[in-house]
Short mmCIF file of C-alpha atoms and ligand atoms in Angstrom, two decimals:
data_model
loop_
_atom_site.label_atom_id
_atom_site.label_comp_id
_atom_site.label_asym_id
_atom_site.label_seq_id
_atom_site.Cartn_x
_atom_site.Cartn_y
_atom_site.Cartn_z
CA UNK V 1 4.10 110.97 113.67
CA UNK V 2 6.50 108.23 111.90
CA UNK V 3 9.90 108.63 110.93
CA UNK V 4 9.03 108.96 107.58
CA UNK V 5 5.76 110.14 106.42
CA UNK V 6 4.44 111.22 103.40
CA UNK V 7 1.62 113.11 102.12
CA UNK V 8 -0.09 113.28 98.64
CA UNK V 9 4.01 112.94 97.43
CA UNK V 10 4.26 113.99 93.87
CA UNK V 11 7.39 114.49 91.74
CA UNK V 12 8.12 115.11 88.19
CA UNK V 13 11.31 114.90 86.28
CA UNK V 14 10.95 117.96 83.95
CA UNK V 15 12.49 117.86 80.46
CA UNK V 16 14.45 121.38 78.89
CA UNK V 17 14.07 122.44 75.43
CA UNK V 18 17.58 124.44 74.54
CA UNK V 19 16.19 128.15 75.53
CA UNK V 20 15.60 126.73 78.78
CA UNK V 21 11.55 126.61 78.94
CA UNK V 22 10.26 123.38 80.28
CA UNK V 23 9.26 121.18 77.32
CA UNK V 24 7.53 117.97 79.25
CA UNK V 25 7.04 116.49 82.21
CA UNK V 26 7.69 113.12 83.62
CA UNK V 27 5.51 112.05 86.36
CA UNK V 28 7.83 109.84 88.61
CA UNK V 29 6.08 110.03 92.04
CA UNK V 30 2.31 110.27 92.06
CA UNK V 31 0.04 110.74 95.22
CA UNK V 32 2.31 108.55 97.28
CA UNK V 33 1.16 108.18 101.12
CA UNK V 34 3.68 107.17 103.97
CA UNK V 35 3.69 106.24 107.17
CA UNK V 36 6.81 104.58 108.40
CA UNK V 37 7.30 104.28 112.60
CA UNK V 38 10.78 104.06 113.63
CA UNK V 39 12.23 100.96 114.17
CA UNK V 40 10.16 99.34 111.14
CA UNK V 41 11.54 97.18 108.53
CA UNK V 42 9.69 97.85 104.80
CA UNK V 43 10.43 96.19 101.73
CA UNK V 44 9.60 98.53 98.56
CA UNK V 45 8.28 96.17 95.37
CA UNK V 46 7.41 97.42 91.72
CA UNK V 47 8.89 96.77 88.24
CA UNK V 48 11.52 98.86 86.75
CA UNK V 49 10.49 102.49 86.52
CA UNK V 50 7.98 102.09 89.01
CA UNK V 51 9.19 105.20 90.91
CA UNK V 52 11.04 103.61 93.59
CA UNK V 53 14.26 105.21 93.26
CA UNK V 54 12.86 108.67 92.99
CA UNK V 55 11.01 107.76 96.27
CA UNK V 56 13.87 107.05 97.88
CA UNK V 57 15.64 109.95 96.43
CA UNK V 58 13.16 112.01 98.72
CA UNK V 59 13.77 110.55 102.45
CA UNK V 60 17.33 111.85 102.10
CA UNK V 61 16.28 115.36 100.20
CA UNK V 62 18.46 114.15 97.18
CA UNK V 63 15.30 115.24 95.68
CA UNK V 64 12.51 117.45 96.66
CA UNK V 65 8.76 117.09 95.97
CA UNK V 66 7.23 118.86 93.35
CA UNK V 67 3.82 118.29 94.94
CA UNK V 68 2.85 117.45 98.50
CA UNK V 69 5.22 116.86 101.41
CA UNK V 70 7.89 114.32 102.89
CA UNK V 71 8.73 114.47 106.87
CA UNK V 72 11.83 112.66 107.87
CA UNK V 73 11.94 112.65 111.71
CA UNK V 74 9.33 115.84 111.81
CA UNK V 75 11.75 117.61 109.24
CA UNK V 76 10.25 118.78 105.92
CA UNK V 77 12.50 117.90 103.47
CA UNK V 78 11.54 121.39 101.53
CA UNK V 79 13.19 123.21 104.05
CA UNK V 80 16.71 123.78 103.02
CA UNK V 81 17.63 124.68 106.21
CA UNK V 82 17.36 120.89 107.90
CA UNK V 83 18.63 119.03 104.67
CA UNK V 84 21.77 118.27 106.89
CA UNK V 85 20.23 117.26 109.53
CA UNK V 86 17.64 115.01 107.06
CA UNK V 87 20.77 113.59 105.05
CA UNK V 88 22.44 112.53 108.78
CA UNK V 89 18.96 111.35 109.89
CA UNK V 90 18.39 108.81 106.70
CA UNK V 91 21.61 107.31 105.23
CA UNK V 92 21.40 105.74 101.55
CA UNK V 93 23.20 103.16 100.40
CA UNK V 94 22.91 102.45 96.64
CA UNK V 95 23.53 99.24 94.20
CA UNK V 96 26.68 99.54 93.01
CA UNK V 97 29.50 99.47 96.28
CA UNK V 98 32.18 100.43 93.58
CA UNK V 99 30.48 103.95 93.59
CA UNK V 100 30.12 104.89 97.66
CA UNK V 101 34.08 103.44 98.70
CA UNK V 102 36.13 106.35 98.06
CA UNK V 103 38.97 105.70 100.49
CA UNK V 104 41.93 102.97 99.94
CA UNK V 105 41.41 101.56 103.43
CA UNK V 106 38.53 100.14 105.04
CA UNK V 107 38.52 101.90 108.25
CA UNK V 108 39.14 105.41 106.56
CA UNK V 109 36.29 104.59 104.35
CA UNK V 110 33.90 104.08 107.14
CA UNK V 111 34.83 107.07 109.14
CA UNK V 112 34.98 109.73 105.66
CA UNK V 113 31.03 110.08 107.16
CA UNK V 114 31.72 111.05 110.98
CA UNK V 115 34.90 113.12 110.03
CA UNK V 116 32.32 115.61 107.27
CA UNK V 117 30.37 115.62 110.25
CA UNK V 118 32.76 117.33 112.66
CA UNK V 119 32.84 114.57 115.12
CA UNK V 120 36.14 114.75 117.19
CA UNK V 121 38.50 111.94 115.84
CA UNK V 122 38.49 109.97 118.84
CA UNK V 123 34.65 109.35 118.45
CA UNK V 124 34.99 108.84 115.14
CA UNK V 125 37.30 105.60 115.73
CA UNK V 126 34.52 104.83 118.66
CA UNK V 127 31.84 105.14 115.51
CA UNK V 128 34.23 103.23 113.03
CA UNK V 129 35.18 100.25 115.35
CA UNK V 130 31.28 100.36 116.39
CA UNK V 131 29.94 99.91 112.77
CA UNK V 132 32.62 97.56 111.77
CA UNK V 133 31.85 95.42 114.09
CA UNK V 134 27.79 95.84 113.31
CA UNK V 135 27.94 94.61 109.92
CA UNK V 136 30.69 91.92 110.62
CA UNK V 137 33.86 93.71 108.81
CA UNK V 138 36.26 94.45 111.71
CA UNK V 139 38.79 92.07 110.75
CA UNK V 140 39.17 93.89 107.22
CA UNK V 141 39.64 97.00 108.86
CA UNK V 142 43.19 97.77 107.02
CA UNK V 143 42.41 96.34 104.14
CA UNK V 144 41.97 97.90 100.65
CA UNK V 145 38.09 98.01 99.85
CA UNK V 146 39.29 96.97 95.97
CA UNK V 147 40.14 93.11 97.28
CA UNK V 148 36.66 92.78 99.06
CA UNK V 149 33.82 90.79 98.00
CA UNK V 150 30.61 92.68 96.33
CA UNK V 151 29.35 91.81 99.98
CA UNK V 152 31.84 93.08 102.06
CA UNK V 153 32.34 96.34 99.60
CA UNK V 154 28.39 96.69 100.39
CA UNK V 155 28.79 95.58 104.40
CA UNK V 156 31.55 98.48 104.36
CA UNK V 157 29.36 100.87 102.90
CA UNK V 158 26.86 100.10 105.45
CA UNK V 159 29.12 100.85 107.94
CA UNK V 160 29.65 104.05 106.57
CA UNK V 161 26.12 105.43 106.96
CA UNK V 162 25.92 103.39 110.33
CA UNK V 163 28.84 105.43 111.15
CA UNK V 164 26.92 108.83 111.00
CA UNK V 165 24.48 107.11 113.24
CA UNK V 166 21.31 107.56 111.53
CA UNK V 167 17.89 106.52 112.69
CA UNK V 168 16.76 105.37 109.23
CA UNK V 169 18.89 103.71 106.04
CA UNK V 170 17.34 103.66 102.73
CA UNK V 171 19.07 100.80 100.51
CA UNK V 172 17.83 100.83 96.86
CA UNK V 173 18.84 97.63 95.42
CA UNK V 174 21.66 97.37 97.64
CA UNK V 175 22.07 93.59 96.65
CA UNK V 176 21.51 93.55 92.84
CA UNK V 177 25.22 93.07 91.64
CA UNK V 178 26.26 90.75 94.32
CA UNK V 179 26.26 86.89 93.74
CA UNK V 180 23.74 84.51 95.95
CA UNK V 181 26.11 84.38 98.98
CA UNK V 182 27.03 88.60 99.22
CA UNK V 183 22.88 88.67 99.09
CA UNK V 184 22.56 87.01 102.04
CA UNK V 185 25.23 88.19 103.93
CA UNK V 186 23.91 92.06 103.23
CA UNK V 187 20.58 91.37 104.33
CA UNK V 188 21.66 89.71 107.22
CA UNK V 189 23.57 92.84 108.00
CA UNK V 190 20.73 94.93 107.69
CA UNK V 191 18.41 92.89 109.72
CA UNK V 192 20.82 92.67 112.64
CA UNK V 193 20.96 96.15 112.72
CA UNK V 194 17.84 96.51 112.33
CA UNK V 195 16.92 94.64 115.15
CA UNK V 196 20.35 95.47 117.83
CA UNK V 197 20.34 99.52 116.97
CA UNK V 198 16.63 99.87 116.09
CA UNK V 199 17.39 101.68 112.96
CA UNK V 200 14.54 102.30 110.23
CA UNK V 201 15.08 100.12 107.14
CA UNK V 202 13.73 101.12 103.80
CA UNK V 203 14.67 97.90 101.37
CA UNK V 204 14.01 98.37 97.74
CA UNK V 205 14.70 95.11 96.56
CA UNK V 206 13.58 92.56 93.31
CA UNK V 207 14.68 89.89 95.15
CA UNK V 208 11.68 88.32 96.67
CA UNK V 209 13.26 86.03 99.23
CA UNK V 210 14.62 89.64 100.61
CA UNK V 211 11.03 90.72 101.90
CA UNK V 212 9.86 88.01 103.45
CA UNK V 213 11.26 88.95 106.58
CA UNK V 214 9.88 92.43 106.33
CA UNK V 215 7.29 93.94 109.00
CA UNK V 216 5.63 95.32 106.26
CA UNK V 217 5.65 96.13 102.07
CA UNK V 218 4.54 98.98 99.72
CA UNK V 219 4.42 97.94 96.29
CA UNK V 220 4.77 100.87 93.45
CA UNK V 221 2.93 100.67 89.82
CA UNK V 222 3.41 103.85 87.83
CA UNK V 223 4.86 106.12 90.54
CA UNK V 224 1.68 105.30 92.85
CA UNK V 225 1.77 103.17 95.55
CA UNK V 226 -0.94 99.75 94.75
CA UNK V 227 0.09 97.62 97.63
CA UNK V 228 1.01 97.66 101.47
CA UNK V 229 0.78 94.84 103.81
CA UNK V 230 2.40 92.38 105.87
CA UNK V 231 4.62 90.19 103.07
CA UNK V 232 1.94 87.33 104.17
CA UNK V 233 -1.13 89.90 102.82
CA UNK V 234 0.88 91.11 100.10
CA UNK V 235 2.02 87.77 98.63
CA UNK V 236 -1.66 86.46 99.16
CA UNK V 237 -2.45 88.39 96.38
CA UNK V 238 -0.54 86.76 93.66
CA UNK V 239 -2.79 87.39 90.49
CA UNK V 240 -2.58 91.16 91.68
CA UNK V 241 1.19 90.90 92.20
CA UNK V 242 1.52 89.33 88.60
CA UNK V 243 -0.84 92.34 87.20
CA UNK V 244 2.25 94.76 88.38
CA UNK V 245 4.31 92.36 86.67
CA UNK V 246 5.91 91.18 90.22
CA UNK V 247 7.41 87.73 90.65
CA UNK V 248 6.02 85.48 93.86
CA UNK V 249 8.34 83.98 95.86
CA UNK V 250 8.64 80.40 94.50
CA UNK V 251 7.00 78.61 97.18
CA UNK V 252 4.35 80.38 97.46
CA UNK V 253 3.45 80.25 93.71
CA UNK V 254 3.35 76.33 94.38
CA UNK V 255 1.31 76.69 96.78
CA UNK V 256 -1.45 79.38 95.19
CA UNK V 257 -0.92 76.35 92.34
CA UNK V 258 -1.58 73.83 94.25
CA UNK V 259 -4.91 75.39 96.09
CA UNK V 260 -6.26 76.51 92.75
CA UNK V 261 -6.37 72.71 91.59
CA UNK V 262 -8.52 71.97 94.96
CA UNK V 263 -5.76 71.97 97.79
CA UNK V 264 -7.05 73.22 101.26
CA UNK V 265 -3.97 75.44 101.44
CA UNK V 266 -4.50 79.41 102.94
CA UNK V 267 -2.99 81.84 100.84
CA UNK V 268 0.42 83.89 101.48
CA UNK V 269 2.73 80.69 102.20
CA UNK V 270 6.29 82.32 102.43
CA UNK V 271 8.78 79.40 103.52
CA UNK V 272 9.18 75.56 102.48
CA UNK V 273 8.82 74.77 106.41
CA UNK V 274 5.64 76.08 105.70
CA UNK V 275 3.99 74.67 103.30
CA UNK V 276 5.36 71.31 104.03
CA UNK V 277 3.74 71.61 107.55
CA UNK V 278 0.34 72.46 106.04
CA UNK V 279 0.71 69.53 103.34
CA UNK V 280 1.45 67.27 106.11
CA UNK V 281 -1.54 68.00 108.16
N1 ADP Q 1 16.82 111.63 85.83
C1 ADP Q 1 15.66 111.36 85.23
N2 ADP Q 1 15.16 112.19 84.27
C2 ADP Q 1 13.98 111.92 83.68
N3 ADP Q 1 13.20 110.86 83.99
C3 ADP Q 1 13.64 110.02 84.94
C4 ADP Q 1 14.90 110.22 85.61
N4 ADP Q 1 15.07 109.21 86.50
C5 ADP Q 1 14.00 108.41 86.40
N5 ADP Q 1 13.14 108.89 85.47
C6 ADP Q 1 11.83 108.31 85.11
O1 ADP Q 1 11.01 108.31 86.25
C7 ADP Q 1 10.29 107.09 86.36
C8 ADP Q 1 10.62 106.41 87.67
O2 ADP Q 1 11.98 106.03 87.67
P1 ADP Q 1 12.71 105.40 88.93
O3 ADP Q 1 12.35 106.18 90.13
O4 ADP Q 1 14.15 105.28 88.60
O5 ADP Q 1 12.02 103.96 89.02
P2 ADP Q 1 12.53 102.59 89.66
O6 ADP Q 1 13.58 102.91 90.66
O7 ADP Q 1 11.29 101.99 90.25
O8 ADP Q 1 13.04 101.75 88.53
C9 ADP Q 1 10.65 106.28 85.12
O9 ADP Q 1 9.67 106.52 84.15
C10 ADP Q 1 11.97 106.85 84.70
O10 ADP Q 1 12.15 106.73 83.32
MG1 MG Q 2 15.51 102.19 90.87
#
């Protein structure tokens, strides 16, 4: 079984009248199946209100299903007893860096995580210098998180998770407030850790040029997921991707362009390289 499965996942956000008695229902999450081996790297797509948050709310029990099941690592998320265990197992990391730093130093930040653990202090400055160094931040180590970049706040928080070694980090829009250059720098983070520790990454992301690199993407409409692929299938499918009112990386709209007017171009072009090489032909 994956790291992260799910199984006819349902969840509503229920709404109180002021005796208490439910008054409506919000379907958030609706029939959602996962299947998510470790190591992966997945890219979650859909317009605002799609249900991706409370999705992600679920791999780290912040939320629990109101239908159906989650499994992180075997562990049903229902059962109170292992929500520790699930919260250690699949770090979040959230948009705004301003809200996860709650230490005045760097290093303290990172190892507030290991130290609510119980880990003896001298593995948690092994863990600290260890995710410092992952995400590139060692050399900011005493510094105050409030001078960072929007980058470096979000490479710090990083570490923090990384620091309760994890097998799996959810980021939900982890690069949304950060300018073009903290964007890349983030998700250059993530894929080196990705690839050097092996650690699940769950990446839910508007920023197209974000999933290209993904091994695969679910796409959410309406609390359902409508898509999953390789980002070559998925973004082969632009008029579906436009339906769900998804933008197409921009190169690969020039290119679906440029085959509809009679262009012997295959569909799903991601890069520039790309499509240049098949123009060239
Ligand atoms: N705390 C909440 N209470 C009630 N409804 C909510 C709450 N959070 C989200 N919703 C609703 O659930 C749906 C899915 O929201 P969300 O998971 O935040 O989507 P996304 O992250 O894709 O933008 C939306 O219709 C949203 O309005
Ligand atoms: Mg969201």
């Amino acid at each position: 079984m994956g790291i992260i499965k799910a199984l006819k996942l349902g969840f509503d956000y229920l709404k109180y009248d002021d005796d208490g008695n439910v008054e409506s229902t919000q379907r958030a999450v609706d029939d959602v199946n996962l299947d998510i081996e470790a190591g992966e790297f997945i890219a979650i797509l859909g317009h605002n209100g799609s249900g991706k948050s409370t999705l992600a709310k679920h791999m780290n029990a912040l939320l629990l299903p109101s239908e159906g099941t989650l499994w992180v690592d075997n562990m049903d998320t229902a059962s109170e007893a292992d929500t520790w265990k699930i919260r250690q197992k699949a770090g979040m990391v959230f948009q705004n860096p301003d809200n996860q730093i709650i230490a005045t130093v760097v290093e303290e930040d990172v190892g507030f995580g290991p130290e609510n653990m119980g880990i003896p202090t001298a593995d948690i400055w092994t863990r600290v210098d260890d995710a410092l160094q992952k995400v590139g931040m060692t050399t900011y180590r005493h510094h105050s998180p409030n001078k960072l970049s929007g980058g470096q706040k979000q490479r710090v928080a990083i570490a923090g998770v990384m620091a309760m070694r994890p097998s799996c980090i959810v980021l939900d829009e982890p690069t949304a407030m950060l300018d073009p250059n903290g964007r890349k720098e983030v998700i250059k983070a993530v894929h080196e850790l990705n690839k050097t520790e092996n650690v699940t990454v769950i990446l839910i992301t508007h920023y197209m040029e974000e999933v290209i690199d993904a091994d695969r993407v679910y796409v959410m409409d309406s609390g359902k997921v409508v898509m999953q692929g390789t980002p070559k299938e998925i973004f082969s499918r632009v008029e579906e991707l436009k339906h769900y009112r998804l933008d197409v990386p921009q190169v690969t709209l020039l290119a679906h362009e440029l085959k509809k007017n009679g262009l012997d171009i295959p569909d799903g072009i991601l890069t520039t390289e790309e499509l240049v090489s098949v123009l060239c032909r």
